[in-house]
Short mmCIF file of C-alpha atoms in Angstrom, two decimals:
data_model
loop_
_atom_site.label_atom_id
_atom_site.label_comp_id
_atom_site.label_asym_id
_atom_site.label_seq_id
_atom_site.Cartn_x
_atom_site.Cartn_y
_atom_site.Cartn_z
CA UNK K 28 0.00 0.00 0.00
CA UNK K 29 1.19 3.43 -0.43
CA UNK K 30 3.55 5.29 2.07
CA UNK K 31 1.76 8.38 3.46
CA UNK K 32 3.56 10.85 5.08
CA UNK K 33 2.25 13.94 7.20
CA UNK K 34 4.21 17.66 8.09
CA UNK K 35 4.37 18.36 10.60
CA UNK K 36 3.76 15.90 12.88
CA UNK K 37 2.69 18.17 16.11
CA UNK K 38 2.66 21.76 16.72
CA UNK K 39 1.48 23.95 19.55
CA UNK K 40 -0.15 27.50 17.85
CA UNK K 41 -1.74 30.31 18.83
CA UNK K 42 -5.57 31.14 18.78
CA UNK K 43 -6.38 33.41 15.80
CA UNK K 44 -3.28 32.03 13.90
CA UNK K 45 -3.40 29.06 10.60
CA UNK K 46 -1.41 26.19 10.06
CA UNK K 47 -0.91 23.99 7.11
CA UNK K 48 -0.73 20.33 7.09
CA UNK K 49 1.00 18.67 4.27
CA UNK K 50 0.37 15.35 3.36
CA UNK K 51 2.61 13.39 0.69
CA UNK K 52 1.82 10.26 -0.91
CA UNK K 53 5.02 8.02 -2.90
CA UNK K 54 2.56 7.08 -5.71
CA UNK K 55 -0.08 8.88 -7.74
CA UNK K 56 -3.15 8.65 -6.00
CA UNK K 57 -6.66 9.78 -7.53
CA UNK K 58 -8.52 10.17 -4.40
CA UNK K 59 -7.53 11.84 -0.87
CA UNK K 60 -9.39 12.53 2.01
CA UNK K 61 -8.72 14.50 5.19
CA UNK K 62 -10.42 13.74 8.57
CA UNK K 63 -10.30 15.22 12.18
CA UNK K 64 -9.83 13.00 15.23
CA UNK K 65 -10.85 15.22 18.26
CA UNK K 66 -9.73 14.19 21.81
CA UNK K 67 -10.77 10.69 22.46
CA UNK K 68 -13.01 10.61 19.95
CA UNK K 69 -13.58 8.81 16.64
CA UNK K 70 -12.28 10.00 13.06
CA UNK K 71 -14.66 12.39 11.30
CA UNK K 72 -14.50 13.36 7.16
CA UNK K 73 -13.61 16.80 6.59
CA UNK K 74 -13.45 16.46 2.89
CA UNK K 75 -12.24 15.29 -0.35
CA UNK K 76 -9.54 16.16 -2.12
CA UNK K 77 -9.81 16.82 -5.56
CA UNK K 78 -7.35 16.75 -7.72
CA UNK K 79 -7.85 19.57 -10.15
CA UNK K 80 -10.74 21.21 -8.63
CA UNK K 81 -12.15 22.29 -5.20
CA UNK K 82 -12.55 19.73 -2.30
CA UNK K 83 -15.86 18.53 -1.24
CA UNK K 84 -16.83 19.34 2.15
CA UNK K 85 -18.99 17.07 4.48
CA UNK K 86 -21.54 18.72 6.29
CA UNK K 87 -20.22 21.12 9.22
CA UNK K 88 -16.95 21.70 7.61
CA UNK K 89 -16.80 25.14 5.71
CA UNK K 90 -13.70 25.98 2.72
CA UNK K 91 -12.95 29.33 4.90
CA UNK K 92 -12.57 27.67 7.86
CA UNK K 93 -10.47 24.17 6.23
CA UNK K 94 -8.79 25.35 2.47
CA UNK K 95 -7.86 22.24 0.78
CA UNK K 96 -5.29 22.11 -2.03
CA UNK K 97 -4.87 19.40 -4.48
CA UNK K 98 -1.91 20.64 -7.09
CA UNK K 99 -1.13 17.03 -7.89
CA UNK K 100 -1.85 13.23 -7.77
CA UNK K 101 0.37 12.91 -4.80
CA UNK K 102 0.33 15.91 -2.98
CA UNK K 103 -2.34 17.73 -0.70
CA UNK K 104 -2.40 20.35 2.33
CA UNK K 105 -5.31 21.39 4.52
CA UNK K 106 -5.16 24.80 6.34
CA UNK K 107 -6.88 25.05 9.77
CA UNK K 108 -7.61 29.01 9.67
CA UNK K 109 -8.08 31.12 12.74
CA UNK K 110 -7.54 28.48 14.82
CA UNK K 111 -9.12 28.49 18.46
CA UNK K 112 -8.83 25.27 21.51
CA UNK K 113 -11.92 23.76 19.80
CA UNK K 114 -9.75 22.95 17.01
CA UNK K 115 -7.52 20.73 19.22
CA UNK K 116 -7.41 17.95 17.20
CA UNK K 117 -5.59 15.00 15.28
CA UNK K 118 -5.77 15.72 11.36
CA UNK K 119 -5.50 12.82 9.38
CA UNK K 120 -5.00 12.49 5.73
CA UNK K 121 -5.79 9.12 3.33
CA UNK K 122 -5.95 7.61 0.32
CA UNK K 123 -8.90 5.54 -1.58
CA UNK K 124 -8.15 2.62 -3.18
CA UNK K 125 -11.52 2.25 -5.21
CA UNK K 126 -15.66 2.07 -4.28
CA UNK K 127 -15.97 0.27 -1.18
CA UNK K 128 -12.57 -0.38 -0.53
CA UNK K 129 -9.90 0.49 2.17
CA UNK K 130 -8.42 3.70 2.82
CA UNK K 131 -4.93 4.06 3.92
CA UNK K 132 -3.89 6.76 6.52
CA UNK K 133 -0.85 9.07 7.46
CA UNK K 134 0.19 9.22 11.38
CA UNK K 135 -1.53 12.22 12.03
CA UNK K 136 -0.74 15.67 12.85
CA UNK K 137 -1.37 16.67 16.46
CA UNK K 138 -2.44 19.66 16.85
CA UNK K 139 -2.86 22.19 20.18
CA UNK K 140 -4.24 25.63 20.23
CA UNK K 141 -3.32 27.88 23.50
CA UNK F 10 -22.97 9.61 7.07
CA UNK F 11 -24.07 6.82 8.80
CA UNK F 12 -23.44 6.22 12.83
CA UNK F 13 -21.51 2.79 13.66
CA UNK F 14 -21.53 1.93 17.22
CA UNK F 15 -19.06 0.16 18.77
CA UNK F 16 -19.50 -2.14 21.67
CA UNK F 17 -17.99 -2.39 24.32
CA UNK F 18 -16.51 1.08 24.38
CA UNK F 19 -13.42 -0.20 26.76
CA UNK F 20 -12.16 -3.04 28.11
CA UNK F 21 -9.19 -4.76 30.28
CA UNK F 22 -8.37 -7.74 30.26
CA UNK F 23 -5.47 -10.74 31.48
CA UNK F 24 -2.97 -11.60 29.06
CA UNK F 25 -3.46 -14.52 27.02
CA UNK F 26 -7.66 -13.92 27.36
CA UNK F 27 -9.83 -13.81 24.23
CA UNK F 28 -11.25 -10.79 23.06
CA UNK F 29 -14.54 -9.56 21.60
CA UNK F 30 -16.39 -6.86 20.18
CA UNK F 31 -18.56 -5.49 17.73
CA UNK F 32 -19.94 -2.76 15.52
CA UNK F 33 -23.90 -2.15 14.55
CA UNK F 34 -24.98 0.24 12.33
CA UNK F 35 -28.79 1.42 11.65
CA UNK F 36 -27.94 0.91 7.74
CA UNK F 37 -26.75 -1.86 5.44
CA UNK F 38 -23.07 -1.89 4.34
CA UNK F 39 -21.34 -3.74 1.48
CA UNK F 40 -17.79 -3.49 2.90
CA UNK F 41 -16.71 -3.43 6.52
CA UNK F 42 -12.79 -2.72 7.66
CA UNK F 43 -11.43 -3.27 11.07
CA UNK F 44 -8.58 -0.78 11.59
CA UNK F 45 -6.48 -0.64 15.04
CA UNK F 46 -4.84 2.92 16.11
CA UNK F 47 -2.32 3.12 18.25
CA UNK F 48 -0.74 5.52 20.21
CA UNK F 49 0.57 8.78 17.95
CA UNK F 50 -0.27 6.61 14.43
CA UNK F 51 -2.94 6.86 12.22
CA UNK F 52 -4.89 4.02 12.42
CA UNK F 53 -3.65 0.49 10.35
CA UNK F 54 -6.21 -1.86 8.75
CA UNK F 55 -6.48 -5.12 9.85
CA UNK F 56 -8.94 -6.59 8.26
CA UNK F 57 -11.69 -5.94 5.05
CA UNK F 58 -14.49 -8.09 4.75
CA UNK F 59 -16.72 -7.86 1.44
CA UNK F 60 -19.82 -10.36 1.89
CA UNK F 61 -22.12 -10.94 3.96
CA UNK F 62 -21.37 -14.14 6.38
CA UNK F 63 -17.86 -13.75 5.35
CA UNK F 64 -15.00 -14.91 8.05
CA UNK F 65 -11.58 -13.68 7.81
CA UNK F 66 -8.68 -14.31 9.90
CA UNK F 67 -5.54 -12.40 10.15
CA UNK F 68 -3.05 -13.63 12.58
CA UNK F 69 -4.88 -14.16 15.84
CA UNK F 70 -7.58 -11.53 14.47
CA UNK F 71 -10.60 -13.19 13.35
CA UNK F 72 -13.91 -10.94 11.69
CA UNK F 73 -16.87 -11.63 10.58
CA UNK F 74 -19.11 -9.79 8.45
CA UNK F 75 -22.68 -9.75 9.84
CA UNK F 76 -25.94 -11.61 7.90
CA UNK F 77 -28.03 -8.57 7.77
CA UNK F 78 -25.39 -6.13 6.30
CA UNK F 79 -25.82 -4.22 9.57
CA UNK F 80 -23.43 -5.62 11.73
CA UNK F 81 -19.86 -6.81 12.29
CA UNK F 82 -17.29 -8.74 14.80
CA UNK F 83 -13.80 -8.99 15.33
CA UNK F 84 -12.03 -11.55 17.65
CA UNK F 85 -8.83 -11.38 18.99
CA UNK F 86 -7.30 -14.81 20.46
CA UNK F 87 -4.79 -14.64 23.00
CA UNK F 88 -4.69 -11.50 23.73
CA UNK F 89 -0.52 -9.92 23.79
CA UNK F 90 0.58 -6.21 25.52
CA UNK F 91 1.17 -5.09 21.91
CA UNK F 92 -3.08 -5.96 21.31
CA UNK F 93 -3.40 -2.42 23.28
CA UNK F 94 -4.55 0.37 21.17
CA UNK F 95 -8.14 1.22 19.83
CA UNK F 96 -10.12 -0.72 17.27
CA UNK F 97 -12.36 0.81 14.89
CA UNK F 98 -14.74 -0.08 12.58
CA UNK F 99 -15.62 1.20 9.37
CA UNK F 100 -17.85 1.18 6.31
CA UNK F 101 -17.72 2.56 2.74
CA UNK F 102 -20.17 5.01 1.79
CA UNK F 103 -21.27 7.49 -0.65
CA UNK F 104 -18.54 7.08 -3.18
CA UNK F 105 -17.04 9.90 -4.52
CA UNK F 106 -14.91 9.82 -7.62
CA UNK F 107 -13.07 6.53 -7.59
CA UNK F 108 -13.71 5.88 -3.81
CA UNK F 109 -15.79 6.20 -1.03
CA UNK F 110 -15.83 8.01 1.77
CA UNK F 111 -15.74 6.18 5.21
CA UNK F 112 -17.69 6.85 8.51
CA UNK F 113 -16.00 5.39 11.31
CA UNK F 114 -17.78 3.42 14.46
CA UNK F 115 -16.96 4.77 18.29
CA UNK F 116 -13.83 2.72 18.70
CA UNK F 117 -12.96 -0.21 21.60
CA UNK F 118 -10.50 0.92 23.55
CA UNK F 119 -8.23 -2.12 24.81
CA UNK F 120 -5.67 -2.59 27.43
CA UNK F 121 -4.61 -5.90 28.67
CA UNK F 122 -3.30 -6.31 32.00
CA UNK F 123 0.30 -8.47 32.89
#
């Protein structure tokens, strides 16, 4: 399965500031997703990464709030804007294999918000 | 997307004990993934089941996918320290592109005791 790898892998910020997650992939994927693991809690979709076009968002997740780029088949970053505690969280990128099939994850980026 | 719940949400037990668990959802699925997460990783499949009544092993993992579509189980024989971590289900949904999306069940935590 592909090798997933996620920048950084923690960081402490600032309320009111952004951070951007990268998340590379050593293949060419079509589809990635990004989800958001809050404490002790189960993963949640954020969205879909499109590749040439604008992610989809699942309900409760806005584009001003989580910008998603998708430049390439193997690359994506998600932006967590204006960031307050709430948005403590684990961010998690994948990759789709096909319908109904497995998804593949990155370790994570853990994120804290003074 | 669809709510998976996980049962039982925690659980200790002796080294070398069986485990069990399970995952019920109020709609049908045509896939169903165990995954395990541990500590500061994203979480790892461990199993993918495709049919209904289907058993698959893995190791000491055993899973079975449920007759009605709506449920799932995953058995762990002789439980090891390293078994500690949290266990998710998951199911394929509303595919998008190439792939689907996944909604993810309310985890099992374990921890096994010396």
């Amino acid at each position: 399965s592909a090798v997933i790898s996620q920048k950084p892998s923690r960081d402490i910020c600032q309320r009111g500031t952004s951070l951007t997650i990268q998340c590379q992939v050593d293949s060419q994927v079509t589809m990635m997703f990004w989800y958001r693991q809050q404490p002790g809690q189960s993963l949640t979709l954020i969205a879909t990464a499109n590749q040439g076009s604008e992610a989809t968002y699942e309900s409760g997740f806005v584009i001003d709030k989580f910008p998603i780029s998708r430049p390439n088949l193997t690359f994506s970053t998600l932006t967590v804007s204006n960031m307050s505690p709430e948005d403590s969280s684990i961010y998690l990128c994948s990759v789709g294999q096909g319908r109904n099939q497995p998804q593949h994850f990155g370790d994570g980026t853990r994120l804290s918000i003074l | 997307g669809q709510q998976l719940n996980q049962s039982p949400q925690s659980m200790f037990i002796q080294e070398g004990e069986d485990v069990s668990m399970n995952c019920t959802s109020s709609s049908i699925f045509n896939t169903w993934l165990w995954y395990k997460q541990d500590p500061g990783e994203g979480p790892v499949l461990l199993i993918a089941l495709y049919k209904a009544g289907e058993l698959t092993s893995n190791g000491r993992l055993t899973a079975q996918f449920g007759i009605t579509r709506k449920d799932s189980f995953l058995n762990i024989s002789a439980s090891i320290p390293s078994d500690v971590g949290i266990y998710f289900c998951a199911g394929p949904w509303g595919s998008t592109g190439t792939a689907s999306k996944l909604t993810f069940g309310t985890g099992t935590r374990l921890q096994v005791t010396l």
